[in-house]
Coordinates of C-alpha atoms in Angstrom, one line a residue:
M1 CA 44.8 -47.2 45.3
D2 CA 42.9 -46.7 42.1
A3 CA 39.6 -47.2 44.0
N4 CA 40.5 -44.3 46.3
K5 CA 41.3 -42.0 43.4
N6 CA 38.0 -42.8 41.7
E7 CA 36.1 -42.2 44.9
Q8 CA 37.8 -38.8 45.3
A9 CA 37.0 -37.8 41.7
N10 CA 33.4 -38.8 42.0
S11 CA 33.1 -36.8 45.2
L12 CA 34.6 -33.7 43.4
E13 CA 32.1 -34.1 40.5
M14 CA 29.2 -34.4 42.9
A15 CA 30.3 -31.6 45.2
P16 CA 28.3 -28.8 43.6
F17 CA 25.1 -30.8 44.0
V18 CA 25.7 -32.1 47.6
K19 CA 23.7 -30.4 50.3
R20 CA 25.6 -28.1 52.5
K21 CA 25.7 -28.5 56.2
R22 CA 22.7 -26.9 57.9
L23 CA 23.5 -23.8 59.9
E24 CA 22.8 -23.8 63.6
P25 CA 20.9 -20.9 65.1
D26 CA 23.7 -20.0 67.4
E27 CA 26.2 -20.1 64.5
V28 CA 24.5 -17.4 62.4
N29 CA 24.0 -13.8 63.5
F30 CA 21.3 -11.4 62.2
S31 CA 23.6 -10.0 59.4
N32 CA 24.4 -13.5 58.2
H33 CA 20.7 -14.3 58.3
C34 CA 19.8 -11.4 56.0
L35 CA 22.5 -12.3 53.5
R36 CA 21.6 -15.9 53.6
N37 CA 17.9 -15.1 53.1
L38 CA 18.7 -12.7 50.2
S39 CA 20.8 -15.4 48.5
L40 CA 18.2 -18.1 48.9
Y41 CA 15.4 -15.8 47.8
F42 CA 17.3 -14.7 44.7
S43 CA 17.9 -18.4 44.0
Q44 CA 14.2 -19.1 44.2
Y45 CA 13.6 -16.3 41.7
C46 CA 16.2 -17.6 39.3
D47 CA 14.7 -21.0 39.4
S48 CA 11.2 -19.6 38.7
T49 CA 11.8 -16.8 36.1
S50 CA 11.4 -17.2 32.4
I51 CA 14.2 -14.8 31.5
H52 CA 16.9 -16.7 29.6
G53 CA 20.2 -17.5 31.4
I54 CA 19.1 -16.1 34.8
K55 CA 18.5 -19.5 36.3
Y56 CA 22.2 -20.4 35.9
V57 CA 23.3 -17.2 37.6
G58 CA 21.5 -17.9 40.8
Q59 CA 21.3 -21.7 40.8
R60 CA 22.6 -23.2 44.0
G61 CA 25.5 -25.7 43.9
R62 CA 27.1 -24.2 40.8
Y63 CA 30.7 -23.1 40.7
L64 CA 31.4 -19.4 40.8
L65 CA 33.1 -19.6 37.4
E66 CA 29.8 -20.9 35.9
K67 CA 27.8 -18.1 37.5
L68 CA 30.2 -15.4 36.3
L69 CA 30.2 -16.8 32.8
W70 CA 26.4 -16.7 32.6
L71 CA 26.3 -13.3 34.2
V72 CA 28.6 -12.0 31.5
I73 CA 26.5 -13.6 28.8
V74 CA 23.3 -12.2 30.2
I75 CA 24.8 -8.7 30.5
G76 CA 26.2 -8.8 27.0
V77 CA 23.0 -10.0 25.4
F78 CA 21.0 -7.4 27.3
T79 CA 23.4 -4.6 26.2
I80 CA 23.0 -5.6 22.5
C81 CA 19.2 -5.7 23.0
S82 CA 19.3 -2.2 24.7
I83 CA 21.2 -0.8 21.7
L84 CA 18.7 -2.1 19.2
I85 CA 15.8 -0.8 21.4
H86 CA 17.4 2.6 21.5
K87 CA 17.7 2.7 17.7
T88 CA 14.1 1.7 17.4
Y89 CA 13.1 4.5 19.8
R90 CA 15.1 7.0 17.8
K91 CA 13.4 5.9 14.6
W92 CA 10.0 6.2 16.3
Q93 CA 10.9 9.7 17.6
T94 CA 12.5 11.1 14.4
S95 CA 10.4 9.4 11.7
P96 CA 7.0 8.6 13.1
V97 CA 5.3 9.5 9.8
I98 CA 5.6 8.1 6.3
V99 CA 4.0 9.4 3.1
T100 CA 2.6 6.6 1.0
F101 CA 0.3 6.4 -2.0
S102 CA -3.4 6.0 -1.2
T103 CA -5.0 2.7 -1.9
T104 CA -7.7 4.2 -4.0
E105 CA -7.8 6.9 -6.7
K106 CA -9.5 10.3 -6.1
P107 CA -11.8 11.9 -8.6
I108 CA -10.9 15.4 -9.9
S109 CA -14.3 16.6 -8.8
D110 CA -13.2 16.4 -5.2
I111 CA -10.6 19.2 -5.6
P112 CA -10.9 22.8 -6.9
F113 CA -9.8 23.7 -10.4
P114 CA -6.6 25.7 -10.1
A115 CA -6.6 29.5 -10.2
V116 CA -5.1 30.7 -13.5
T117 CA -3.2 34.0 -13.4
I118 CA -2.1 35.6 -16.6
C119 CA 0.3 38.5 -16.7
P120 CA 0.9 40.4 -20.0
E121 CA 4.5 41.3 -20.8
A122 CA 3.1 44.5 -22.3
K123 CA 2.5 46.2 -18.9
F124 CA 2.2 49.8 -20.1
N125 CA -0.1 51.7 -22.5
P126 CA 2.3 54.1 -24.2
E127 CA -0.6 56.4 -25.1
I128 CA -1.0 57.1 -21.4
F129 CA 2.6 56.9 -20.2
N130 CA 5.5 55.8 -22.4
F131 CA 8.0 54.5 -19.9
T132 CA 10.6 53.4 -22.4
D133 CA 10.6 56.8 -24.2
I134 CA 10.9 58.8 -21.0
L135 CA 13.7 56.5 -19.7
L136 CA 15.7 57.0 -22.8
K137 CA 15.2 60.8 -22.6
R138 CA 16.4 60.8 -19.0
I139 CA 19.5 58.7 -19.9
L140 CA 20.3 60.9 -22.9
N141 CA 19.6 64.1 -20.9
E142 CA 16.9 65.2 -23.4
S143 CA 14.1 67.6 -22.4
I144 CA 10.9 66.1 -20.9
S145 CA 7.6 67.9 -20.7
E146 CA 5.9 68.4 -17.3
E147 CA 3.1 66.1 -18.5
E148 CA 5.5 63.4 -19.4
C149 CA 7.6 63.8 -16.2
C150 CA 5.5 62.3 -13.5
L151 CA 7.7 60.9 -10.8
V152 CA 5.0 58.8 -9.3
R153 CA 4.2 57.1 -12.6
F154 CA 7.9 56.7 -13.4
Q155 CA 8.5 55.1 -10.1
W156 CA 5.6 52.7 -10.5
F157 CA 6.6 51.6 -14.0
A158 CA 10.3 51.2 -13.0
I159 CA 9.3 49.0 -10.0
V160 CA 7.1 46.8 -12.2
C161 CA 9.9 46.5 -14.8
S162 CA 11.4 43.2 -13.6
T163 CA 14.9 43.8 -15.1
Y164 CA 17.0 44.8 -12.2
R165 CA 19.5 46.6 -14.5
I166 CA 16.8 49.0 -15.7
Q167 CA 15.7 49.5 -12.1
K168 CA 19.2 50.5 -11.0
T169 CA 19.5 52.8 -14.0
S170 CA 16.2 54.5 -13.1
I171 CA 17.4 55.0 -9.5
K172 CA 20.6 56.7 -10.7
L173 CA 18.6 59.2 -12.7
G174 CA 17.0 60.9 -9.7
N175 CA 16.3 60.9 -6.0
Y176 CA 13.1 58.9 -5.6
S177 CA 11.0 58.3 -2.5
N178 CA 11.4 55.1 -0.5
F179 CA 7.6 54.9 -0.3
L180 CA 4.7 54.7 -2.7
S181 CA 1.0 55.1 -2.3
T182 CA -0.9 51.9 -3.0
A183 CA -4.1 53.8 -3.7
D184 CA -2.7 55.5 -6.8
V185 CA -5.2 54.9 -9.6
I186 CA -2.4 55.5 -12.2
R187 CA -1.7 51.8 -11.9
F188 CA -4.9 51.0 -13.6
Q189 CA -5.0 53.9 -16.0
A190 CA -1.8 52.8 -17.7
L191 CA -2.7 49.1 -17.9
P192 CA -3.5 48.0 -21.4
P193 CA -7.2 46.8 -21.7
L194 CA -7.7 43.1 -21.6
D195 CA -10.3 43.0 -24.4
P196 CA -10.2 46.2 -26.4
H197 CA -12.0 44.7 -29.4
H198 CA -14.5 42.5 -27.5
M199 CA -12.9 39.4 -29.0
T200 CA -11.4 37.8 -25.8
T201 CA -13.7 35.0 -24.5
I202 CA -13.6 32.6 -21.6
K203 CA -15.1 29.1 -21.9
W204 CA -15.6 26.9 -19.0
L205 CA -16.8 23.3 -19.6
G206 CA -17.6 24.4 -23.1
K207 CA -19.8 27.3 -22.0
E208 CA -18.9 30.9 -22.7
L209 CA -18.8 33.1 -19.6
P210 CA -18.8 36.9 -19.2
I211 CA -15.1 37.8 -19.0
L212 CA -15.6 40.8 -16.7
D213 CA -17.4 38.6 -14.1
E214 CA -14.9 35.8 -14.2
V215 CA -11.6 37.6 -14.2
S216 CA -10.3 39.7 -11.4
L217 CA -7.3 42.0 -11.2
T218 CA -4.5 40.6 -9.1
F219 CA -1.4 42.2 -7.6
T220 CA 1.8 40.3 -8.5
S221 CA 5.5 41.0 -8.7
E222 CA 4.9 41.5 -12.5
G223 CA 2.4 44.3 -11.9
I224 CA -1.3 44.0 -12.4
C225 CA -2.4 40.6 -13.7
Y226 CA -5.7 38.8 -14.5
T227 CA -6.9 35.8 -12.5
F228 CA -9.6 33.2 -13.0
N229 CA -11.0 31.1 -10.2
M230 CA -9.1 32.6 -7.3
L231 CA -11.0 33.4 -4.1
P232 CA -11.7 37.1 -3.6
Y233 CA -9.1 39.1 -1.7
D234 CA -11.4 39.5 1.3
E235 CA -11.6 35.8 1.6
V236 CA -7.9 35.2 1.3
L237 CA -6.5 38.1 3.3
R238 CA -7.5 39.3 6.8
D239 CA -7.0 43.0 5.9
A240 CA -8.0 43.3 2.3
D241 CA -9.7 46.7 2.2
D242 CA -7.0 48.3 0.1
Y243 CA -7.0 45.5 -2.4
V244 CA -10.8 45.1 -2.7
T245 CA -11.2 48.8 -3.4
Q246 CA -8.8 48.7 -6.3
S247 CA -9.5 45.3 -7.8
A248 CA -12.6 43.9 -9.4
K249 CA -14.9 42.2 -6.9
T250 CA -16.4 38.8 -7.8
Q251 CA -19.8 38.0 -6.6
K252 CA -19.1 34.4 -5.8
R253 CA -18.4 33.1 -2.4
T254 CA -17.3 29.8 -1.1
R255 CA -20.0 27.4 -0.1
K256 CA -18.6 25.6 2.9
W257 CA -15.4 24.7 1.0
S258 CA -12.3 24.3 3.2
L259 CA -8.8 23.1 2.8
D260 CA -9.2 20.3 5.2
E261 CA -12.8 19.2 4.5
G262 CA -13.1 20.1 0.8
Y263 CA -16.6 20.4 -0.8
P264 CA -19.7 19.4 1.0
P265 CA -21.7 16.5 -0.5
G266 CA -24.3 17.5 -3.1
D267 CA -22.8 20.9 -3.9
Y268 CA -21.8 20.6 -7.6
L269 CA -21.9 23.2 -10.4
G270 CA -22.7 26.1 -8.1
S271 CA -19.7 25.6 -5.9
Y272 CA -16.8 28.1 -5.8
P273 CA -13.9 27.8 -6.4
R274 CA -15.0 26.1 -9.6
R275 CA -14.4 22.4 -10.1
T276 CA -14.8 20.1 -13.1
F277 CA -16.1 16.6 -13.5
L278 CA -14.5 16.0 -17.0
S279 CA -11.0 15.6 -18.2
G280 CA -9.7 16.7 -21.5
L281 CA -10.2 20.0 -23.4
E282 CA -14.0 20.0 -23.0
G283 CA -13.8 19.7 -19.3
G284 CA -11.4 22.6 -18.7
L285 CA -10.8 26.3 -19.3
V286 CA -10.2 28.1 -22.6
I287 CA -9.2 31.7 -22.8
D288 CA -9.4 32.6 -26.4
A289 CA -8.0 35.6 -28.3
L290 CA -5.9 37.3 -25.7
H291 CA -5.0 40.5 -27.3
T292 CA -1.7 42.3 -27.4
N293 CA -1.3 45.6 -29.3
H294 CA 1.9 45.7 -31.3
S295 CA 2.5 49.3 -30.3
H296 CA 2.5 48.3 -26.6
L297 CA 5.4 45.9 -27.0
D298 CA 8.3 46.9 -24.8
Y299 CA 11.9 46.1 -25.6
I300 CA 13.6 47.3 -22.3
C301 CA 11.7 45.5 -19.6
D302 CA 12.0 41.8 -19.1
E303 CA 14.8 41.5 -21.7
S304 CA 12.4 42.0 -24.6
L305 CA 10.5 38.7 -24.0
Q306 CA 7.0 39.1 -25.3
G307 CA 3.7 37.3 -24.6
F308 CA 2.2 36.4 -21.3
K309 CA 3.4 34.8 -18.0
V310 CA 1.0 32.2 -16.7
V311 CA 0.9 30.7 -13.2
L312 CA -1.4 27.9 -11.9
H313 CA -1.9 28.1 -8.2
H314 CA -4.3 27.1 -5.4
P315 CA -7.4 29.3 -5.3
C316 CA -6.7 30.3 -1.7
E317 CA -3.2 31.4 -2.5
L318 CA -1.8 34.5 -4.2
P319 CA 0.1 33.8 -7.4
N320 CA 3.9 33.3 -7.1
M321 CA 5.2 34.6 -10.4
E322 CA 8.5 32.9 -9.9
K323 CA 6.8 29.6 -10.8
H324 CA 5.5 30.8 -14.2
F325 CA 5.5 29.4 -17.7
R326 CA 5.1 31.4 -20.9
L327 CA 2.4 31.9 -23.4
P328 CA 4.0 33.3 -26.6
L329 CA 2.4 35.7 -29.0
D330 CA 0.4 34.3 -31.9
E331 CA 0.5 30.8 -30.4
A332 CA -1.9 28.4 -28.7
L333 CA -0.7 26.9 -25.4
F334 CA -2.1 23.6 -24.0
V335 CA -1.6 23.0 -20.3
G336 CA -2.3 19.5 -19.0
I337 CA -2.8 19.4 -15.2
K338 CA -1.8 16.6 -12.9
P339 CA -3.0 17.3 -9.3
K340 CA -0.6 16.5 -6.5
M341 CA -2.5 16.1 -3.2
I342 CA -1.4 14.9 0.2
T343 CA -3.9 14.0 2.9
I344 CA -3.4 12.7 6.5
S345 CA -4.6 9.7 8.4
E346 CA -6.8 10.1 11.4
D347 CA -4.2 8.2 13.4
L348 CA -1.9 11.3 13.3
I349 CA -4.4 13.8 14.7
G350 CA -3.0 13.3 18.2
Y351 CA 0.6 13.9 17.2
K352 CA 2.4 17.1 17.7
P353 CA 2.9 19.2 14.4
E354 CA 6.7 18.8 14.8
D355 CA 6.3 15.0 14.8
R356 CA 3.8 14.7 11.9
K357 CA 5.6 17.5 10.0
C358 CA 2.5 19.4 9.0
Y359 CA -0.2 21.8 10.4
F360 CA -3.9 21.5 10.3
G361 CA -5.7 24.6 9.2
N362 CA -6.6 25.7 12.7
E363 CA -3.2 25.0 14.4
K364 CA -1.1 27.9 13.1
F365 CA -2.4 31.4 12.9
L366 CA -1.3 33.8 10.1
S367 CA -1.8 37.5 10.7
L368 CA -2.2 38.3 7.0
Y369 CA -3.9 35.3 5.6
K370 CA -7.1 33.6 6.5
Y371 CA -6.0 30.1 5.2
Y372 CA -2.9 28.4 6.3
T373 CA -0.8 26.9 3.6
Q374 CA 2.9 26.6 3.4
E375 CA 3.0 29.1 0.5
N376 CA 1.0 31.6 2.5
C377 CA 3.1 31.1 5.5
L378 CA 6.3 31.7 3.6
S379 CA 4.8 34.7 1.9
E380 CA 3.9 36.3 5.2
C381 CA 7.3 35.5 6.6
L382 CA 9.0 37.2 3.7
A383 CA 6.7 40.2 4.1
N384 CA 7.5 40.5 7.8
Y385 CA 11.3 40.1 7.1
T386 CA 11.1 42.8 4.4
L387 CA 9.2 45.1 6.7
Q388 CA 11.8 44.6 9.4
Q389 CA 14.7 45.3 7.1
C390 CA 13.3 48.1 4.9
G391 CA 10.5 49.6 6.9
C392 CA 8.1 49.0 4.0
L393 CA 6.6 46.3 1.8
A394 CA 6.7 45.6 -1.9
F395 CA 3.4 46.6 -3.6
Y396 CA 2.4 43.0 -4.3
M397 CA 3.0 41.7 -0.8
P398 CA 0.0 41.4 1.6
T399 CA -0.1 44.3 3.9
T400 CA -2.1 46.3 6.4
T401 CA -3.5 49.8 6.1
S402 CA -0.8 51.2 8.4
T403 CA 2.1 49.8 6.4
E404 CA 4.1 51.8 3.8
T405 CA 4.6 50.5 0.3
C406 CA 8.2 50.5 -0.9
G407 CA 9.0 53.0 -3.7
L408 CA 11.8 52.9 -6.2
G409 CA 14.3 54.1 -3.6
S410 CA 13.8 51.0 -1.5
I411 CA 13.8 48.5 -4.4
E412 CA 17.4 47.4 -3.7
C413 CA 16.6 46.8 -0.1
V414 CA 13.6 44.7 -1.0
K415 CA 15.6 42.5 -3.3
N416 CA 18.5 42.0 -0.8
S417 CA 15.9 41.2 1.9
K418 CA 14.4 38.5 -0.3
I419 CA 17.9 37.0 -1.0
N420 CA 18.9 37.0 2.7
Y421 CA 15.6 35.5 3.7
L422 CA 15.8 32.7 1.1
E423 CA 19.4 31.9 2.3
N424 CA 18.3 31.7 5.9
E425 CA 15.4 29.4 5.1
T426 CA 17.5 27.2 2.8
Y427 CA 20.2 26.6 5.3
S428 CA 17.8 26.0 8.2
E429 CA 16.1 22.6 8.8
V430 CA 12.6 22.1 7.5
G431 CA 10.2 23.3 10.2
H432 CA 13.0 25.1 12.1
G433 CA 13.3 28.2 10.1
R434 CA 12.4 31.8 11.0
C435 CA 8.7 31.1 10.8
N436 CA 8.4 27.3 11.1
C437 CA 6.4 27.0 7.9
L438 CA 5.5 23.3 7.8
P439 CA 3.3 22.1 5.0
S440 CA -0.4 21.8 5.4
C441 CA -1.7 18.4 6.5
T442 CA -4.0 18.6 3.5
S443 CA -2.0 20.2 0.7
L444 CA -2.8 20.5 -3.0
S445 CA -0.6 21.6 -5.8
Y446 CA -0.7 21.2 -9.6
D447 CA 2.0 19.8 -11.9
V448 CA 1.7 20.9 -15.5
E449 CA 2.7 19.6 -18.9
T450 CA 2.7 22.2 -21.6
S451 CA 2.7 22.0 -25.4
Q452 CA 2.3 24.8 -27.9
T453 CA 1.7 25.4 -31.5
R454 CA 1.6 28.3 -33.9
W455 CA -1.9 29.8 -34.2
D456 CA -2.7 31.3 -37.6
W457 CA -5.4 33.5 -36.2
R458 CA -5.2 35.9 -39.1
K459 CA -6.5 33.3 -41.6
A460 CA -9.0 32.1 -39.0
F461 CA -10.5 35.6 -38.5
E462 CA -10.5 36.3 -42.2
V463 CA -12.5 33.1 -43.0
L464 CA -15.0 33.9 -40.2
H465 CA -15.4 37.4 -41.5
R466 CA -16.0 36.2 -45.1
A467 CA -18.5 33.6 -43.9
G468 CA -20.4 36.3 -42.1
L469 CA -19.8 34.7 -38.7
S470 CA -17.8 37.6 -37.4
E471 CA -18.0 41.4 -38.1
F472 CA -14.6 42.0 -36.7
L473 CA -11.5 41.9 -38.9
P474 CA -8.4 42.6 -36.8
D475 CA -5.4 44.7 -37.9
E476 CA -3.0 42.0 -38.9
K477 CA 0.1 44.2 -38.5
G478 CA -1.0 46.0 -35.3
S479 CA -2.4 43.1 -33.3
H480 CA -1.3 39.8 -31.7
Y481 CA -3.6 37.1 -30.4
S482 CA -2.9 34.1 -28.1
R483 CA -4.9 31.3 -26.8
I484 CA -4.6 29.0 -23.7
H485 CA -6.3 25.7 -22.9
V486 CA -6.1 24.4 -19.3
Y487 CA -7.5 21.0 -18.5
Y488 CA -7.0 17.8 -16.4
K489 CA -5.3 15.0 -18.2
D490 CA -7.2 12.2 -16.3
L491 CA -10.5 11.8 -14.5
Q492 CA -8.8 10.4 -11.4
F493 CA -5.5 10.9 -9.7
L494 CA -3.5 9.0 -7.1
S495 CA -3.1 11.1 -4.0
S496 CA -0.6 10.5 -1.2
E497 CA -1.4 10.1 2.5
R498 CA 0.6 10.7 5.7
N499 CA 0.4 7.6 7.8
E500 CA 2.1 6.3 11.0
L501 CA 5.4 4.6 10.3
Y502 CA 5.7 3.6 13.9
G503 CA 2.7 4.0 16.2
Y504 CA 2.6 3.0 19.8
V505 CA 1.5 -0.5 19.0
D506 CA 4.3 -0.9 16.4
F507 CA 6.9 0.5 18.8
F508 CA 6.0 -1.7 21.7
S509 CA 5.6 -4.7 19.4
N510 CA 9.2 -4.2 18.1
V511 CA 10.5 -3.7 21.6
G512 CA 8.7 -6.8 22.8
G513 CA 10.1 -8.8 19.9
L514 CA 13.6 -7.7 20.6
L515 CA 13.3 -8.5 24.3
G516 CA 11.8 -11.8 23.6
L517 CA 14.4 -12.7 21.0
F518 CA 17.4 -11.9 23.1
I519 CA 16.5 -12.6 26.7
G520 CA 13.0 -14.0 26.7
L521 CA 11.6 -11.0 28.6
S522 CA 7.8 -10.5 28.4
V523 CA 5.1 -8.5 30.3
T524 CA 4.6 -11.6 32.5
S525 CA 8.3 -11.7 33.3
C526 CA 8.0 -8.0 34.5
I527 CA 5.0 -8.9 36.6
E528 CA 6.9 -11.8 38.0
I529 CA 9.8 -9.5 39.1
L530 CA 7.3 -7.1 40.8
Y531 CA 5.6 -10.1 42.5
F532 CA 8.9 -11.3 44.0
L533 CA 9.8 -7.7 45.1
T534 CA 6.4 -6.9 46.7
L535 CA 3.6 -9.4 47.4
R536 CA 5.6 -12.6 47.8
L537 CA 8.1 -10.8 50.1
V538 CA 5.4 -9.4 52.3
C539 CA 3.6 -12.7 52.5
N540 CA 6.8 -14.6 53.4
I541 CA 7.6 -12.2 56.2
R542 CA 4.1 -12.6 57.6
K543 CA 4.3 -16.4 57.2
Y544 CA 7.9 -17.2 58.3
G545 CA 9.0 -14.2 60.3
R546 CA 11.8 -11.7 59.7
H547 CA 14.6 -14.1 60.4
V548 CA 13.6 -16.6 57.7
W549 CA 11.6 -14.4 55.3
S550 CA 13.1 -16.3 52.3
G551 CA 10.9 -19.2 53.2
E552 CA 13.8 -21.6 52.6
P553 CA 13.2 -25.0 54.3
D554 CA 16.9 -25.2 55.4
L555 CA 16.6 -22.0 57.4
I556 CA 13.2 -22.9 58.8
N557 CA 14.4 -26.2 60.0
S558 CA 17.6 -24.8 61.5
K559 CA 15.5 -22.2 63.4
D560 CA 13.2 -24.9 64.7
E561 CA 16.1 -27.0 65.9

């Protein structure tokens, strides 16, 4: 009795591995032949493949429960693998670029020295036009002579006066035009002279330079300012005729310098924009004895803050006076520069600008500027938005000959347009704003560290005069002098570089690693699948016929019998 039970148990255990009865040809129709061939062919693939777990799904002689269990395991593992691959793909698509520090330091001689723009707070010469006096007379309803009351002059000075409260007060005092002529020479006639006593000097690398040749007049939101080392207007703007005729022309031209390529090899001291090879005070710029006449000090505009506003900017960009720092009267200011440069790896040249998050110089056209930088793009975008909203442009904005310049009547519209524009750009994604102003792939900016000290120039000039080294003895009560030093703090600086975070090789390596880790899938496994679906199938049909195309010996033998 026990022997029979043991025999039955052994027969049950061996049942999955016992060969089934061979089918006779007359017992199987064509449909059954196809299903049988397909099942046997799939079993052959499962026995041959290197994909983990598949062999147990198609192995002959296994219970259905075993096959279902392994099928669930394979599907579950493949699902987890697919989720991780999707996350890798998303990371590759959304963050293909990473900004890292360069492996080597870059010398300061490879980059241009920054352009230095200086704007005096004393914007008006009261001997020509006393804006404060006329404004007070208009507020108090006092009589004004015809010579004093020049609406064009008053509009211009009210616009330049950066205190919005004064501008609104000026608007209420009369009906002023919405437009102003940019060719009005009154702008320059009322500007206080830069060097009335021939004492202001510019030293570059320790060598004194002629100030009139090195400094050009620049249009800014603060009025007319003085700039050193900026490219001429006709090299920065596409339509610069109006600016060139009104500002001092510099004779220097760039010598094959570009934003992307930099300076050509071998072009040293004669290159422009100027560059230096030395750090420290001796390797930079010194503007000495900047003069301010005490009688020119204004106590209405700019909230009675006196001195100068200074901006360091790229030579191919117009100065943005919102990024200024101050040079007080009767003080010496020391400005240490730390360059901030971002370059790009050659591996990213083939990427779309939206993927690499930057533009090369020839990829985005600006209608107003010749050089593409993010600052120039934003400036042009603001100008276009202001023109659309107000029908004119602020006097300091780049323009064309056919565009009107906003007068005092449009000043509120100009300010509101700027606020609305900044709000729209702030709440839009980077690169998806109104103008899509991505950074330049090769960008350069300058971080500054400032320190200042009191300059007792009165004693200094007195000693020089007594020693016979200077014939000039300034009026101590009627004059103010300031000095500024601009220099690099170090000979080298560490730039940054845009590199591939996930290139094609990295992406496929990560995908291959995940597939290999979870299911053992490789390129050879994929070729194996294609082989079973194409070449092996065709060869089996040619070799064994359509009824036994699986090539299974059981079917072949049953057909022969």
